[in-house]
Coordinates of C-alpha atoms in Angstrom, one line a residue:
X1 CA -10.3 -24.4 4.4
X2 CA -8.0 -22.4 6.7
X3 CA -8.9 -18.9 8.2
X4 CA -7.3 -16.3 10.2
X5 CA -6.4 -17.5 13.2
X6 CA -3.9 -15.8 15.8
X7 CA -1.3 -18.4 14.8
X8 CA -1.8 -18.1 10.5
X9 CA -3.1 -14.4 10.0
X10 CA -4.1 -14.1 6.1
X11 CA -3.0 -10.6 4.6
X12 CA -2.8 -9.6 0.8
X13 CA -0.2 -6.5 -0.2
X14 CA -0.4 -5.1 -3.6
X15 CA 2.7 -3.0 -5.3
X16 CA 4.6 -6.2 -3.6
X17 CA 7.2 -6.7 -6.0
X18 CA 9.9 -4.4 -4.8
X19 CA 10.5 -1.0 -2.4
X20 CA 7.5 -0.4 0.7
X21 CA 5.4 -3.6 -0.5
X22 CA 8.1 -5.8 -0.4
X23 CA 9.4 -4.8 2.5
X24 CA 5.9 -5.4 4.6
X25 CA 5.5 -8.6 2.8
X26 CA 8.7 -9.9 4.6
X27 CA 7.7 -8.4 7.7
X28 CA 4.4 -9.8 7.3
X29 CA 5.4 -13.3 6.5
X30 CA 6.6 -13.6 10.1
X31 CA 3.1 -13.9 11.4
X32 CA 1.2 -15.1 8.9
X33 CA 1.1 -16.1 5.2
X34 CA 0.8 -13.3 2.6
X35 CA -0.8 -12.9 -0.6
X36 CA 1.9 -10.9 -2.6
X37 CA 0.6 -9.2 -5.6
X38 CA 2.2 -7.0 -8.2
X39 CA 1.7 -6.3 -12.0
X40 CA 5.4 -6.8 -12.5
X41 CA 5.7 -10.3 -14.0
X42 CA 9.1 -10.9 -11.8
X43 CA 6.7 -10.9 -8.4
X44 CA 7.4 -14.8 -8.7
X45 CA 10.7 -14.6 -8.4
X46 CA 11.4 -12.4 -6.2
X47 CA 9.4 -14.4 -3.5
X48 CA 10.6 -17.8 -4.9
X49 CA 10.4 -20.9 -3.1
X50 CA 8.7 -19.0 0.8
X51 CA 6.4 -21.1 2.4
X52 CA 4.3 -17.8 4.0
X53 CA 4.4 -15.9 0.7
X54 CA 1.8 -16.7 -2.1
X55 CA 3.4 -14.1 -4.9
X56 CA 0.6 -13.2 -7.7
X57 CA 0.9 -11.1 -10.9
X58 CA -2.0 -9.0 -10.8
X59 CA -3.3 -5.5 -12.1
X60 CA -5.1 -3.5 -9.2
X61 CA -7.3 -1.5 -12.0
X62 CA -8.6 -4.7 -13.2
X63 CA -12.1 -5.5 -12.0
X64 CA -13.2 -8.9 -13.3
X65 CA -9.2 -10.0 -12.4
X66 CA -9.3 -8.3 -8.7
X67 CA -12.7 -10.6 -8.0
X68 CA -11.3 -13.9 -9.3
X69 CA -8.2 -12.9 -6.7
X70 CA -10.5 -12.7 -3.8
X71 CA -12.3 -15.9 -5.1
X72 CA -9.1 -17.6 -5.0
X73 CA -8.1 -16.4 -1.7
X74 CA -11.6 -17.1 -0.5
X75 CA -11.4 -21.1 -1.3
X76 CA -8.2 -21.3 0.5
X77 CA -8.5 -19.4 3.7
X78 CA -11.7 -18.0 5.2
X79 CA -11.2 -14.9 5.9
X80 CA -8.5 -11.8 5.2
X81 CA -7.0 -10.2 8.7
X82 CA -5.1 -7.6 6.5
X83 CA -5.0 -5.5 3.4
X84 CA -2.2 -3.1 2.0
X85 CA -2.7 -1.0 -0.7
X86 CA 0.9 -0.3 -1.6
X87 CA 0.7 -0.5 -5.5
X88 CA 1.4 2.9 -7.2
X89 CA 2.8 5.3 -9.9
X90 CA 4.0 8.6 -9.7
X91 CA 4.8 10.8 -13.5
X92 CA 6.6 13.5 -13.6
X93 CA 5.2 16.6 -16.0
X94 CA 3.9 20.1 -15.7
X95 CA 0.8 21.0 -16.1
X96 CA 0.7 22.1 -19.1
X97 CA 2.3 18.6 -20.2
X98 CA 0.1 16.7 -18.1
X99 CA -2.1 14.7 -21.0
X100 CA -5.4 13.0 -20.0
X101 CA -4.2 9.9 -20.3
X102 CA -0.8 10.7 -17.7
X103 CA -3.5 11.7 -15.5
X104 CA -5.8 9.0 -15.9
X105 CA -3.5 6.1 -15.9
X106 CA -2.3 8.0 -12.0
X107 CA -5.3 7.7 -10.6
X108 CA -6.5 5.0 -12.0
X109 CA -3.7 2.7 -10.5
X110 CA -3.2 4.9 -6.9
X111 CA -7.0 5.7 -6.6
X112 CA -9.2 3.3 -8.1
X113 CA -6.7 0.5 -7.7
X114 CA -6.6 1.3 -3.8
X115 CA -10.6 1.8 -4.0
X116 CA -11.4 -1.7 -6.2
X117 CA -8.9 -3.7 -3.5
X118 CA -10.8 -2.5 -0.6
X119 CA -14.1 -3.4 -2.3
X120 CA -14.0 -6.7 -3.2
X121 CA -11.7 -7.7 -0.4
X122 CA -14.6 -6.3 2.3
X123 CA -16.3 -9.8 2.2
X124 CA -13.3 -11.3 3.3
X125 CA -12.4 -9.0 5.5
X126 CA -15.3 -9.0 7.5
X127 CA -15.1 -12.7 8.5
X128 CA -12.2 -11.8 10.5
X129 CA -12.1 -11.1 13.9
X130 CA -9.3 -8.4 13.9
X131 CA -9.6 -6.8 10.1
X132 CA -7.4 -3.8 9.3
X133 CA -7.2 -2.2 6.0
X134 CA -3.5 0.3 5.4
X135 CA -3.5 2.3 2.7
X136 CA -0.4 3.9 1.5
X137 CA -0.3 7.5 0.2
X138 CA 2.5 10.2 0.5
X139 CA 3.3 13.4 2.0
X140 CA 2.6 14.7 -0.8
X141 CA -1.0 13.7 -0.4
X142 CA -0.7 16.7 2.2
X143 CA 1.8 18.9 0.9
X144 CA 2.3 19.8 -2.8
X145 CA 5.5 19.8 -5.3
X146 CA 6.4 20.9 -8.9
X147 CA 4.9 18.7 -12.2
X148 CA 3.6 15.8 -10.0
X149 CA -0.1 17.5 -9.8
X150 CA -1.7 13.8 -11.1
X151 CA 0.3 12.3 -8.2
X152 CA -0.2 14.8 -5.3
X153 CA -4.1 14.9 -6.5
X154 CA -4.6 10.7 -6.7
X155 CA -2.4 10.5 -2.8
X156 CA -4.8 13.2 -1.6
X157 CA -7.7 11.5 -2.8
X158 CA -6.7 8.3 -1.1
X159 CA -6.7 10.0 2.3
X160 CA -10.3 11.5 1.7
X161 CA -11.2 7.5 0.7
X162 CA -10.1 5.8 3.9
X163 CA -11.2 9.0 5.7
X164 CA -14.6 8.3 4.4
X165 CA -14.2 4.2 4.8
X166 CA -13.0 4.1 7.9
X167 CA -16.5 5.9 9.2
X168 CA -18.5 3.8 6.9
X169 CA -16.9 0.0 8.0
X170 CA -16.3 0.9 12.0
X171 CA -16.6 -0.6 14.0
X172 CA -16.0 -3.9 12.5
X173 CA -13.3 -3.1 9.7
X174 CA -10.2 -0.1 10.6
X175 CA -8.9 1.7 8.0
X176 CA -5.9 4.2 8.3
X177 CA -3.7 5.5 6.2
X178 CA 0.6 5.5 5.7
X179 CA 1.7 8.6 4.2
X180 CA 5.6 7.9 3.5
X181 CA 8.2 11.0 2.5
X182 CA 11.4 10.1 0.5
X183 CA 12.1 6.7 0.8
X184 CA 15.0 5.1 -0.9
X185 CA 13.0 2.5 -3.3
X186 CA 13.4 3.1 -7.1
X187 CA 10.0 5.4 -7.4
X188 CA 12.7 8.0 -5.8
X189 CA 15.9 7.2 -7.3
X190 CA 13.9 7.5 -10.8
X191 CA 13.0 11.1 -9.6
X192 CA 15.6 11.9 -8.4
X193 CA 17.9 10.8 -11.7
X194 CA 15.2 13.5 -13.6
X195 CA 16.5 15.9 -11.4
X196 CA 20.5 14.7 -11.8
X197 CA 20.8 14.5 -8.4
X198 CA 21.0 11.3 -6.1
X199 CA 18.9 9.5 -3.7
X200 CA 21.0 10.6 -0.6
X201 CA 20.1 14.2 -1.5
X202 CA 16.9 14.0 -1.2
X203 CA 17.0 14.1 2.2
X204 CA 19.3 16.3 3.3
X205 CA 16.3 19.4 4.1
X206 CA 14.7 17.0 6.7
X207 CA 14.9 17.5 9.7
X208 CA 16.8 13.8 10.2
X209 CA 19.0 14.8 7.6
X210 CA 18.6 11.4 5.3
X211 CA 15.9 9.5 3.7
X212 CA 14.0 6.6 5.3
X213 CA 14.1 2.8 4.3
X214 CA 11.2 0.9 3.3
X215 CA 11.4 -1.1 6.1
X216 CA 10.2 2.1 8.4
X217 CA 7.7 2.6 6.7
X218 CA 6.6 -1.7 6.9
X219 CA 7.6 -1.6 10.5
X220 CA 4.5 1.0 10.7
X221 CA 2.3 -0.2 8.3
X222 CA 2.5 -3.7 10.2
X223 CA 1.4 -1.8 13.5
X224 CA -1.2 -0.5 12.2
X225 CA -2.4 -4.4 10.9
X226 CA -1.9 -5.7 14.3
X227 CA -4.0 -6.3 17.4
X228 CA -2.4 -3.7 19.8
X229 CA -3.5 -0.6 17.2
X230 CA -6.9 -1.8 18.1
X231 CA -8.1 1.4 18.8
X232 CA -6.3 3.5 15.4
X233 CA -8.4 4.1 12.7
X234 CA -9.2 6.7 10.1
X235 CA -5.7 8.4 10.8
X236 CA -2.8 9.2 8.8
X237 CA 0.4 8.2 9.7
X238 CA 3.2 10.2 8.2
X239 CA 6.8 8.7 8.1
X240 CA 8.6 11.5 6.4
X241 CA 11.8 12.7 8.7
X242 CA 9.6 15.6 10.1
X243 CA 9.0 16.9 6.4
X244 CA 5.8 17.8 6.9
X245 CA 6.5 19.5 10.2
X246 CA 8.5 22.3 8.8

């Protein structure tokens, strides 16, 4: 059995597959192997054949699956350094359209999924020396827009979580949270075809004039997993071209 070491840190990132995940899983795999997991089927391939990269299809919202992950990971390495809870949906609908089952199925995969991760990965993550827990919500877990109330409410609520964890696990475990604006991943160019407009546009009322790449947001995210954030935890960390600032 292996563990997390300074040379081979162990981390896990869900919503893997493509956009934010994906990008932190590459940046990741530079120091240290990573559990890639996502409930798109194509996670193999997209991380074919990369010796740091252990690619998984997996559902976040699926209890008895998420502890036979953590088994698996447990029989292999000792311990977990890092977690990412990057896996997430986002409908679009008014109230009035929202259906219980629009809202359910949003905060079952953004909340609970980010929630159930956490949980069964805290045995593991407490055997390492340096564990960090990221989760990722959105600016608009802090600011509010038009028919995505399910969305705004489940990003909100993940702040309040690793609020509340971050208390609860110090000072052994650190928790924070990555609160991304409009980043050019296909979660926003979906949106933004709804809308008939393009990706580009989106960005054009922040202050930096453009939208941000999901390797911004990893490049934080990966901070916030290594030793010199030592003392960052239970903060959120928005990445949003100074939307939130206006």
């Amino acid at each position: 059995m292996n563990g997390g070491s300074a040379s081979e840190r162990v981390f896990l990132v869900t919503g893997a597959a493509s956009g934010i995940g994906a990008a932190t899983v590459e940046l990741l795999a530079e120091v240290g192997v990573v559990y890639a997991v996502d409930r798109d089927q194509g996670i193999a391939e997209a991380f074919k054949n990369r010796n740091n990269i252990r690619p998984m299809a997996f559902d976040v919202t699926d209890e008895s699956a998420a502890q036979a992950l953590f088994e698996t990971i447990g029989n292999e390495f000792e311990c977990i350094d890092g977690l990412v809870t990057c896996a997430g949906i986002c409908r679009t609908a008014s109230l009035a359209e929202t259906t219980a089952a629009v809202f359910d199925e949003t905060l079952a995969v953004n909340l609970w999924g980010t929630f159930l991760m956490i949980r069964e990965a805290l045995p593991l993550l407490q055997r390492s020396q340096q564990p960090a827990v990221v989760a990722v919500s959105s600016e608009l877990g802090i600011v509010g827009q038009p028919n995505l109330s399910a969305y705004c409410a489940s990003k909100a609520a993940i702040i309040g979580l690793i609020r509340g964890l971050s208390v609860e696990l110090a000072p052994k475990v650190r928790c924070n949270v990555v609160a991304p604006g409009p980043i050019d991943t296909a979660m926003l160019q979906s949106f933004q075809a709804e809308r008939g407009e393009g990706v580009a546009e989106a960005g054009l009322g922040l202050p930096l004039r453009r939208v941000g790449q999901p390797v911004e947001v990893a490049q934080v995210i990966k901070f916030l997993l290594m030793p010199a954030s030592s003392f960052v935890t239970g903060a959120v960390h928005v990445v949003d071209g100074g939307l939130t600032s206006q």
